[in-house]
Coordinates of N, CA and C in Angstrom, one line a residue:
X1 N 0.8 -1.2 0.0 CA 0.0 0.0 0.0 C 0.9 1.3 0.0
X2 N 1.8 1.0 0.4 CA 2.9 2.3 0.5 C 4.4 1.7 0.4
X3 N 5.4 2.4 0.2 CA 6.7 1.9 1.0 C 7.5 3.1 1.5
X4 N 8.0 2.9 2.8 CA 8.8 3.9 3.5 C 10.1 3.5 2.8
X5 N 11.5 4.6 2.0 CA 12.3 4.1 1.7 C 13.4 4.8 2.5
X6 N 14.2 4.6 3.0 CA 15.4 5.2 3.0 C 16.6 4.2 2.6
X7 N 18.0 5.0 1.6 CA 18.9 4.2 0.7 C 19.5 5.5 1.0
X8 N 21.2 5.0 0.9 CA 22.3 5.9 1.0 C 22.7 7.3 -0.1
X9 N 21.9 6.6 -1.2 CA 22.3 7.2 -2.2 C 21.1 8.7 -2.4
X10 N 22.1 9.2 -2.8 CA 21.3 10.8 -2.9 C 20.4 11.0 -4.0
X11 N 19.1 11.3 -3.9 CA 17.7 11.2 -5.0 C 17.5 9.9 -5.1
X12 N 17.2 8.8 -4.1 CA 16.7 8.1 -4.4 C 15.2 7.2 -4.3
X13 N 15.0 8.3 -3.4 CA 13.4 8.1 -3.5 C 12.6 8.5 -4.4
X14 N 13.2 9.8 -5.4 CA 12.7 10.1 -6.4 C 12.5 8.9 -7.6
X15 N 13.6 8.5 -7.5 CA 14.0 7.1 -8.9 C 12.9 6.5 -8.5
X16 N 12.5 6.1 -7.1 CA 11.9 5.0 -6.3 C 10.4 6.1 -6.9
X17 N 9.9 6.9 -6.7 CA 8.6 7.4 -6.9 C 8.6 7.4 -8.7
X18 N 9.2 7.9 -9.1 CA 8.9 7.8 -11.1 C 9.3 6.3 -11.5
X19 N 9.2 5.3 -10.6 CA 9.2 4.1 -10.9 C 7.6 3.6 -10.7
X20 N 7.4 3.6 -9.3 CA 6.3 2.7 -8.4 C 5.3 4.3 -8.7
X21 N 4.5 4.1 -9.8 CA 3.8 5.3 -10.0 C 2.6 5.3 -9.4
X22 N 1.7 4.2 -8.9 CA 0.8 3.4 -8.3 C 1.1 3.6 -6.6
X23 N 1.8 3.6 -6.2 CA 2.2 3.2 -4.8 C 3.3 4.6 -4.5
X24 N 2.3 4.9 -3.2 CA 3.3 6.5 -2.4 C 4.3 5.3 -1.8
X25 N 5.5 6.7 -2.4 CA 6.8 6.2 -1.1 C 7.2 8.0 -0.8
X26 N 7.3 7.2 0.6 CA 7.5 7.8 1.8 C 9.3 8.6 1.9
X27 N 9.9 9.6 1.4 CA 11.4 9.4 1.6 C 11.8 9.6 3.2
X28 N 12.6 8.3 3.8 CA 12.8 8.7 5.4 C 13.9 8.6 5.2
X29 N 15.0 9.1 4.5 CA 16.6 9.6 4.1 C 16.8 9.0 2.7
X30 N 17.5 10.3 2.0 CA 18.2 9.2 0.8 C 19.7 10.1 1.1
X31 N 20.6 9.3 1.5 CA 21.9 9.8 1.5 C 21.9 11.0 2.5
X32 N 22.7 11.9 1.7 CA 23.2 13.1 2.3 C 22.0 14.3 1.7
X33 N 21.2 13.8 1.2 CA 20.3 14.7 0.3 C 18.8 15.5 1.2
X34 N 17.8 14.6 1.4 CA 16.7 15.1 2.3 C 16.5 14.1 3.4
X35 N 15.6 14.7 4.4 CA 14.6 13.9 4.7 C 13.7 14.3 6.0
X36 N 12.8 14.4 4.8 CA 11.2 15.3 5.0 C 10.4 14.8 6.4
X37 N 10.4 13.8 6.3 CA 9.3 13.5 7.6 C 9.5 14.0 9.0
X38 N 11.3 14.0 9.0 CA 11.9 14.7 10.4 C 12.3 15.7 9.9
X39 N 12.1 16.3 8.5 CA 11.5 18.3 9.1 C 9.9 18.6 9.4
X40 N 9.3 17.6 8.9 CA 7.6 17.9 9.4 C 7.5 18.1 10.8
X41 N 8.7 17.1 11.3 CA 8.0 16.8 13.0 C 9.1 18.0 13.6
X42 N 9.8 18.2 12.7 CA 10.8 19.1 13.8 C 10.3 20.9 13.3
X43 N 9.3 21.1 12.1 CA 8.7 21.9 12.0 C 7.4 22.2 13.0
X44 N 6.7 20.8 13.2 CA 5.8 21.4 14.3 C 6.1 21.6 15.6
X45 N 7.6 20.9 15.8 CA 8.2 20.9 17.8 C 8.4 22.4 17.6
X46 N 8.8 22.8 16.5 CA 8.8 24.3 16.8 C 7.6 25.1 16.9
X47 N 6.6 24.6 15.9 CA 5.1 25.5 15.9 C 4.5 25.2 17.7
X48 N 4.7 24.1 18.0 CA 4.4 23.7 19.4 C 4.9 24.9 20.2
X49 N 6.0 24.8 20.0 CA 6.6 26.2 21.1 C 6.0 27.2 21.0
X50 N 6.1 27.8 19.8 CA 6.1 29.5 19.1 C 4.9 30.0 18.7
X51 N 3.9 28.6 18.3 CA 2.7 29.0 17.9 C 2.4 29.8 16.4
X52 N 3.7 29.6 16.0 CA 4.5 30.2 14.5 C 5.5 30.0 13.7
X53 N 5.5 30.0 12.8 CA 6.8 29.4 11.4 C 7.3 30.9 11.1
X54 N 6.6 32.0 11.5 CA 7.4 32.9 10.8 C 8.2 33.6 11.6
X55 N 8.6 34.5 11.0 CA 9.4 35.8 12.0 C 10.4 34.6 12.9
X56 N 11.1 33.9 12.6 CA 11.7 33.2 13.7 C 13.3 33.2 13.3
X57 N 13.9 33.2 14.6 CA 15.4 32.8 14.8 C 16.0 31.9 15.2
X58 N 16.7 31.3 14.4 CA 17.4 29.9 15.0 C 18.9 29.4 14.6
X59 N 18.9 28.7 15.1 CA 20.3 28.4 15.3 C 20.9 26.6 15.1
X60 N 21.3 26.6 14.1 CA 21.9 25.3 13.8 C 23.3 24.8 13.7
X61 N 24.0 23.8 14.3 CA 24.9 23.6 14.2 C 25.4 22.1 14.1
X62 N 26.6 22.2 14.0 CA 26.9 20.5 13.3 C 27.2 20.2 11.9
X63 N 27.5 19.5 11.2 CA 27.4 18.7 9.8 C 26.4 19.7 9.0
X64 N 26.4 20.7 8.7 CA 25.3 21.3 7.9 C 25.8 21.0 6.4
X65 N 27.0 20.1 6.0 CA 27.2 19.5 4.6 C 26.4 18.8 4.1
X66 N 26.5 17.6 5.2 CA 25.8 16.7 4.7 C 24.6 16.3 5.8
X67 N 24.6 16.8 6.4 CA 23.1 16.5 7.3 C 21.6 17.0 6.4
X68 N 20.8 15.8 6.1 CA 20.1 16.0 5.6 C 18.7 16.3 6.6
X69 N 18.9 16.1 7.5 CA 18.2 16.5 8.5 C 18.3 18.1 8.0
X70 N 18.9 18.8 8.4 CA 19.4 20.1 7.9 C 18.9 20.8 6.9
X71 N 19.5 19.9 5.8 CA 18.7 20.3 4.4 C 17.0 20.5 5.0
X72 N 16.4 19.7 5.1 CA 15.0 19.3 4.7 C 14.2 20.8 5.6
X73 N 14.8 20.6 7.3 CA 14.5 22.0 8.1 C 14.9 23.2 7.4
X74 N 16.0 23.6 6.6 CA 16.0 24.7 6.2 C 15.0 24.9 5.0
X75 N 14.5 23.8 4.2 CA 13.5 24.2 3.1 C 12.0 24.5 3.5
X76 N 12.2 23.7 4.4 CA 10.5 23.8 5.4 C 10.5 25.4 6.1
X77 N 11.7 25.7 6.9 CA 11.7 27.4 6.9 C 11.5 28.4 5.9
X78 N 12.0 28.0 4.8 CA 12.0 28.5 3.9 C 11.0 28.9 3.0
X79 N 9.7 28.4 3.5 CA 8.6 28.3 3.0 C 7.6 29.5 4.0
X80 N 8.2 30.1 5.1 CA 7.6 30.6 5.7 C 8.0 32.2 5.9
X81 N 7.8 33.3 5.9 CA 8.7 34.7 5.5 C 9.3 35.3 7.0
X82 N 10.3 36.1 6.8 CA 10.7 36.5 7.8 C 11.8 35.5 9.3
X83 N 12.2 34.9 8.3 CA 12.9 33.4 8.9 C 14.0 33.9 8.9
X84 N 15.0 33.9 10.0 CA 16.8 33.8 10.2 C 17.2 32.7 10.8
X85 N 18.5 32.0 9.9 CA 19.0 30.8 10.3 C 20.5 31.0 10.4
X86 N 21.2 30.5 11.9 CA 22.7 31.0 12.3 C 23.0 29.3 11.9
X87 N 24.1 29.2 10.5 CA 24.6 28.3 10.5 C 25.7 28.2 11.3
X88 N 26.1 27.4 12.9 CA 27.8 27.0 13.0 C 28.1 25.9 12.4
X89 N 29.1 26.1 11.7 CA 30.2 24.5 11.8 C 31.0 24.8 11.4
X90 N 32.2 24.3 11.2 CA 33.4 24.2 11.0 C 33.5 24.5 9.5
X91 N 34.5 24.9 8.7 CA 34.7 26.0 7.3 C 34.3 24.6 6.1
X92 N 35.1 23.5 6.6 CA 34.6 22.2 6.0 C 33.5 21.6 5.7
X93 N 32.4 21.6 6.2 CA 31.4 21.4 6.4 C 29.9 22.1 6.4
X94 N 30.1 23.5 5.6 CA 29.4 25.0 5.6 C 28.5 24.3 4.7
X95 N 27.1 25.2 4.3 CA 26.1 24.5 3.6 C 26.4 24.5 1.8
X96 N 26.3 23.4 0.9 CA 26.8 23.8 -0.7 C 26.1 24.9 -1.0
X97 N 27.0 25.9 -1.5 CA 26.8 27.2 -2.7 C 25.5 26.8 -3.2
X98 N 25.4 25.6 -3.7 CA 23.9 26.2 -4.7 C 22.5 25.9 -4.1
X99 N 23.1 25.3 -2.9 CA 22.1 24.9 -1.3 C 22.1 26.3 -0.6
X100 N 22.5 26.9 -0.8 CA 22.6 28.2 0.2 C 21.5 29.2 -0.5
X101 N 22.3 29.2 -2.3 CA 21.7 30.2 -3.1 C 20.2 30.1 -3.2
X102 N 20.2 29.0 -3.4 CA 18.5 28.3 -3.5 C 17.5 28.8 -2.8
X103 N 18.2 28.9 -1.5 CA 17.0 29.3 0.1 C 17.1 30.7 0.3
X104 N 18.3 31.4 0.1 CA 18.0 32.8 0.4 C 17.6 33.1 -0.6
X105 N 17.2 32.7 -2.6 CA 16.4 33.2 -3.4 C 15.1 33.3 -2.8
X106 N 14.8 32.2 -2.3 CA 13.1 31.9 -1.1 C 13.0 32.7 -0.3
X107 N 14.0 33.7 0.4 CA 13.5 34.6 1.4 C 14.1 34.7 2.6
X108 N 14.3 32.6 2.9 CA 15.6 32.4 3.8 C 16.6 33.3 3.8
X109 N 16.8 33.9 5.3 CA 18.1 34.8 5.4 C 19.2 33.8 6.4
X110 N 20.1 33.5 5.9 CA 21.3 33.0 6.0 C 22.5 33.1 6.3
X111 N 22.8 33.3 8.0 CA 24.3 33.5 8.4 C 25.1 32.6 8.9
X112 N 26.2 32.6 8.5 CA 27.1 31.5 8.4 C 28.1 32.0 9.5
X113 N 28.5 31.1 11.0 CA 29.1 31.6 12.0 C 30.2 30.0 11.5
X114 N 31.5 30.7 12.5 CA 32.3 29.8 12.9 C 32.7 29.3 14.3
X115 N 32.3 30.3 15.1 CA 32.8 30.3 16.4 C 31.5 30.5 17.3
X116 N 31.2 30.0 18.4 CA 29.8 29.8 19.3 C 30.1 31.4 20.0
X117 N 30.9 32.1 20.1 CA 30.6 33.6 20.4 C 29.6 34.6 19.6
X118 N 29.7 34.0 18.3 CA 28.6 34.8 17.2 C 27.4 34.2 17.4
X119 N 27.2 33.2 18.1 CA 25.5 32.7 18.4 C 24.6 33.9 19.0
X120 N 23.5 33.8 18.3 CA 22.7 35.5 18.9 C 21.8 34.9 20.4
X121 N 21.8 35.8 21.2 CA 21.1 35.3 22.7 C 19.5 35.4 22.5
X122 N 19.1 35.5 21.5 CA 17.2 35.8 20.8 C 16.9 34.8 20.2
X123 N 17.5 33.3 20.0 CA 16.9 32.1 19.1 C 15.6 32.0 19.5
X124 N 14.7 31.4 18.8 CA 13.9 30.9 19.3 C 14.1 29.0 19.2
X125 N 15.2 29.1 18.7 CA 15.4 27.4 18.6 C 17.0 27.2 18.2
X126 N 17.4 25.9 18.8 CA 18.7 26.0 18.5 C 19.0 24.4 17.9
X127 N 18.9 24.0 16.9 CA 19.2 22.6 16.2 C 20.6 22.2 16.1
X128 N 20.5 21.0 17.2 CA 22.5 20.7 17.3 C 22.2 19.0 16.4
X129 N 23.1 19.1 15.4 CA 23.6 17.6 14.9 C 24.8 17.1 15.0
X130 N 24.5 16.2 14.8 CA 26.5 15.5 15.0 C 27.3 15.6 13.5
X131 N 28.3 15.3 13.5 CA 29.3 15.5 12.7 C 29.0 13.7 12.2
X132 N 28.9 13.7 11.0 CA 28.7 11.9 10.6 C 29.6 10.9 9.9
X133 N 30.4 10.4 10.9 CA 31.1 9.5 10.4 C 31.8 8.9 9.3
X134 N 29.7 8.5 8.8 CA 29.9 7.7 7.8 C 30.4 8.2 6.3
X135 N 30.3 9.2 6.6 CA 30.2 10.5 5.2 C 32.0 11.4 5.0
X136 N 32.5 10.3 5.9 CA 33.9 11.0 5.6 C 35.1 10.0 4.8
X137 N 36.1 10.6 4.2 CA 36.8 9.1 3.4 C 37.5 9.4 4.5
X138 N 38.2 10.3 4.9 CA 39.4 10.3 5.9 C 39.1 10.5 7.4
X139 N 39.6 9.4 7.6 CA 38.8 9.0 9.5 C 39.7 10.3 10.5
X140 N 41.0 10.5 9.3 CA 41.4 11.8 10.9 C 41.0 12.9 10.8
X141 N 40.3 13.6 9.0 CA 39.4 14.5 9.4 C 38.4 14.3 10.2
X142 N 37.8 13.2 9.9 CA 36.6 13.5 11.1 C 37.2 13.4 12.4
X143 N 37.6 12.8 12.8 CA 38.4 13.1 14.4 C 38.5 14.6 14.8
X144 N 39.4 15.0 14.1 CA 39.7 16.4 13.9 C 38.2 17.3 13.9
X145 N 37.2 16.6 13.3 CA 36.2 18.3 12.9 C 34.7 17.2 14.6
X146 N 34.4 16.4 14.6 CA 33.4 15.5 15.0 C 33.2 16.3 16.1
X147 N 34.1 16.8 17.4 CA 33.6 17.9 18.5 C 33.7 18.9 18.8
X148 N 34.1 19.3 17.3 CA 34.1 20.9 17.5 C 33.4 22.2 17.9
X149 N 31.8 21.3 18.0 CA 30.9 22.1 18.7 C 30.3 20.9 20.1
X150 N 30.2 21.7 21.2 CA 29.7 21.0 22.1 C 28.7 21.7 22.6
X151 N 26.8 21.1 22.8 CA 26.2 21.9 23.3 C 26.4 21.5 25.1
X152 N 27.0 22.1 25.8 CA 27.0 21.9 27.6 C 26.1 23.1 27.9
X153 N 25.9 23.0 29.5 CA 24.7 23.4 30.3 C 26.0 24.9 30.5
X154 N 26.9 25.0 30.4 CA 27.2 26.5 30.4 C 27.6 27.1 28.9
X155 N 27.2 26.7 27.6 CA 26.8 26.9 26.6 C 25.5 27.9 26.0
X156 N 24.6 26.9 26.9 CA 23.1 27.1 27.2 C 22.7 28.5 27.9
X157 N 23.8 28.5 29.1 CA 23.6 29.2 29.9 C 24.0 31.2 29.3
X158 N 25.0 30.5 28.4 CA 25.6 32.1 28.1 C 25.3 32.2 26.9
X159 N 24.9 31.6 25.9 CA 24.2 32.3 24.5 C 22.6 32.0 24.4
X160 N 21.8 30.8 25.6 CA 20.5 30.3 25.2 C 19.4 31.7 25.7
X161 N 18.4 31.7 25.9 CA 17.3 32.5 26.6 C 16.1 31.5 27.3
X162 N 15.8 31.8 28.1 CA 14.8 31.0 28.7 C 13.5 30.4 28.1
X163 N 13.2 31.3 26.6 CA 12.1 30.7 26.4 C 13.0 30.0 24.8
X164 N 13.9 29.6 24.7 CA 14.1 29.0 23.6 C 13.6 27.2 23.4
X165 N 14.0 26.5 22.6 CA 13.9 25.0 22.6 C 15.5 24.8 22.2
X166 N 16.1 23.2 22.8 CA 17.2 22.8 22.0 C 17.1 21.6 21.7
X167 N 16.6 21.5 20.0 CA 16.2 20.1 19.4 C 17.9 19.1 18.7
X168 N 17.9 17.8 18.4 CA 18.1 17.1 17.8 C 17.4 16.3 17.0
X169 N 18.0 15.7 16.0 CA 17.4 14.3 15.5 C 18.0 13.2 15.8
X170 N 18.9 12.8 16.2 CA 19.5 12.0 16.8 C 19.6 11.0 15.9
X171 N 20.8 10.0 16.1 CA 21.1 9.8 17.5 C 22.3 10.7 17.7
X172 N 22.5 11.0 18.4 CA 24.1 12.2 19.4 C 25.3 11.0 19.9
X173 N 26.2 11.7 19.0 CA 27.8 10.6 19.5 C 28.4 11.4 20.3
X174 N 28.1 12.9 21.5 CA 29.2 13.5 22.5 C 28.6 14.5 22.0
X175 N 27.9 15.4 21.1 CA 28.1 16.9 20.5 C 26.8 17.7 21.6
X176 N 26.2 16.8 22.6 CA 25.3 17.4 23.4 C 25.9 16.8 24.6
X177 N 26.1 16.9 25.8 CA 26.3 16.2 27.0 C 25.0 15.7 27.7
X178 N 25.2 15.0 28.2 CA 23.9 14.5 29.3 C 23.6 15.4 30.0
X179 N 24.2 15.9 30.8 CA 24.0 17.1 31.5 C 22.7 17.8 31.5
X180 N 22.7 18.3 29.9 CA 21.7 19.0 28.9 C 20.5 18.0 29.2
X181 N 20.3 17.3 29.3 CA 19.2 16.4 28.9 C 17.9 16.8 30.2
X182 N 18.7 17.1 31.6 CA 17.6 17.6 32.4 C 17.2 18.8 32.1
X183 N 17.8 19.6 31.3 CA 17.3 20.9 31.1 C 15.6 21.4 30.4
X184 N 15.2 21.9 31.2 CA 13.7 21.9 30.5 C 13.5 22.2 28.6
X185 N 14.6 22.9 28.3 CA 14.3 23.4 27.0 C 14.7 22.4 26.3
X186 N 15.6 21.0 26.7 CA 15.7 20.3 25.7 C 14.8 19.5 25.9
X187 N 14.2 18.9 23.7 CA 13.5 18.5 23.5 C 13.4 17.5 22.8
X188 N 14.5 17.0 22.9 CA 15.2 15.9 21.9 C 14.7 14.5 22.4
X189 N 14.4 14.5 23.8 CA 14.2 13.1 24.2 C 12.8 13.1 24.5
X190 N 12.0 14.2 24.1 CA 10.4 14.5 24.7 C 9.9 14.6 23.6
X191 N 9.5 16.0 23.4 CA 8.3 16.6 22.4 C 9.2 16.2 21.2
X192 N 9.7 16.1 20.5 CA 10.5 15.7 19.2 C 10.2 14.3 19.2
X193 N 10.6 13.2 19.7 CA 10.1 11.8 19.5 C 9.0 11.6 19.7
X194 N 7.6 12.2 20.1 CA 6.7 12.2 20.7 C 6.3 12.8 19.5
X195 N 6.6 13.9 18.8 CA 5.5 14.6 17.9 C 6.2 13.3 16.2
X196 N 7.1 13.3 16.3 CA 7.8 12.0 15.7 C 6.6 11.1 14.8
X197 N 6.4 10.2 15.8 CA 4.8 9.2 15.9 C 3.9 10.0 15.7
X198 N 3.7 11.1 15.8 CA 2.1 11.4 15.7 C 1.9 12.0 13.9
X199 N 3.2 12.7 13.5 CA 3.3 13.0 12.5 C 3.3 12.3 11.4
X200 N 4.2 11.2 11.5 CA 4.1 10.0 10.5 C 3.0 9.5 10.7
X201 N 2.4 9.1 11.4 CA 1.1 8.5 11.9 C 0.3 9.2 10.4
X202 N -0.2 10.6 11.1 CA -0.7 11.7 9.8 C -0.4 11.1 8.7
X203 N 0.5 11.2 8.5 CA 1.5 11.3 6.8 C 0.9 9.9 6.7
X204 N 1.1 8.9 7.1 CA 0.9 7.7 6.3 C -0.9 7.5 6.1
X205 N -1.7 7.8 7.2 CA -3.0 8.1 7.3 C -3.6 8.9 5.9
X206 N -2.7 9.8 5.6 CA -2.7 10.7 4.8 C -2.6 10.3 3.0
X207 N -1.5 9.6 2.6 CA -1.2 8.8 1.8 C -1.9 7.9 1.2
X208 N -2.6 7.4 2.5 CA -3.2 6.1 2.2 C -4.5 6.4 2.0
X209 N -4.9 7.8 1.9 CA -6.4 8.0 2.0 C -7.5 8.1 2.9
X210 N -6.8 7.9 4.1 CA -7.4 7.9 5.0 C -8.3 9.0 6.1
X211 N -7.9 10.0 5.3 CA -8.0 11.2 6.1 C -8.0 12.4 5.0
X212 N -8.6 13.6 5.0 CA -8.6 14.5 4.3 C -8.2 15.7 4.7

């Protein structure tokens, strides 16, 4: 009736959809490229908070090369006006030129930081990802770039604001400490896995006709 696909290779759910013309597929990662379902859910963990997609500030950091997690959230902002997104990561790992060009033609406004002192203290949301492994040929670059950002509870303390959120998609190899996890604003282990299920839930209900 459907198929959920996720495959390493980048556009391949597309090949997979102008094939199976009959049958919805679902993209839940293809490679380094998208994946939509976890910017749905990580679009509404923020509507949950803010009560709004627009006018918003946020803050992402980590793998924004190849995190498709990333990708998929900056296009879903991008659909909504008056949106600012603080890219950190490391000079290696900045978002591709024609990934950047794309979204700020959309309206997305786009700053690219290197250093956690340029984080603005007004986010309304702060998206930390990890640096990914699998996506590197040389194991001592990644060593070298994998903790260069660390979200800690005195991180939080001197660039976050009280009414912010601080999401993941997980899973996290060290780039958040435990620490963080009692903290009320993170939401990585709560309202994010929890809106998770209810979202797909939708989407497939959705697909299948089930609902209008």
């Amino acid at each position: 009736d459907a198929i959920v696909l996720r495959h390493p290779e980048k556009g391949s759910a597309q090949k997979a959809a102008n094939t199976a013309s009959y049958v919805p597929i679902i993209n839940a990662g293809d490679g380094i490229g998208e994946h939509p379902t976890q910017a749905l859910l990580d679009l509404y963990t923020i509507f949950e908070k803010t009560k709004t997609l627009s006018g918003l500030k946020g803050l992402i950091a980590g793998d924004i090369k190849n995190g498709r997690t990333v990708h998929s959230l900056l296009e879903g902002l991008s659909l909504h006006p008056n949106n600012t997104v603080y890219l950190l990561s490391p000079e290696q790992l900045r978002l591709q030129k024609t990934l950047f060009e794309k979204l700020t033609e959309k309206g997305l406004k786009i700053v690219e930081i290197t250093k956690a002192t340029d984080i603005p203290k007004d986010c309304n949301f702060w998206y930390w990802t990890r640096v990914q492994k699998e996506r590197f040929k040389n194991k001592e670059e990644y060593e070298k770039l994998k903790n260069r950002f660390i979200a800690t509870p005195q991180l939080l303390n001197k660039y976050g604001n009280r009414d912010m959120i601080l999401m993941h998609p997980l899973p996290r190899v060290g780039e958040i400490t435990e620490e963080v996890d009692k903290d009320p604003r993170a939401v990585y282990l709560k309202n994010q896995i929890r809106n998770g299920m209810y979202v797909r839930m939708a989407l497939l209900a959705l697909v299948l006709g089930k609902i209008r």
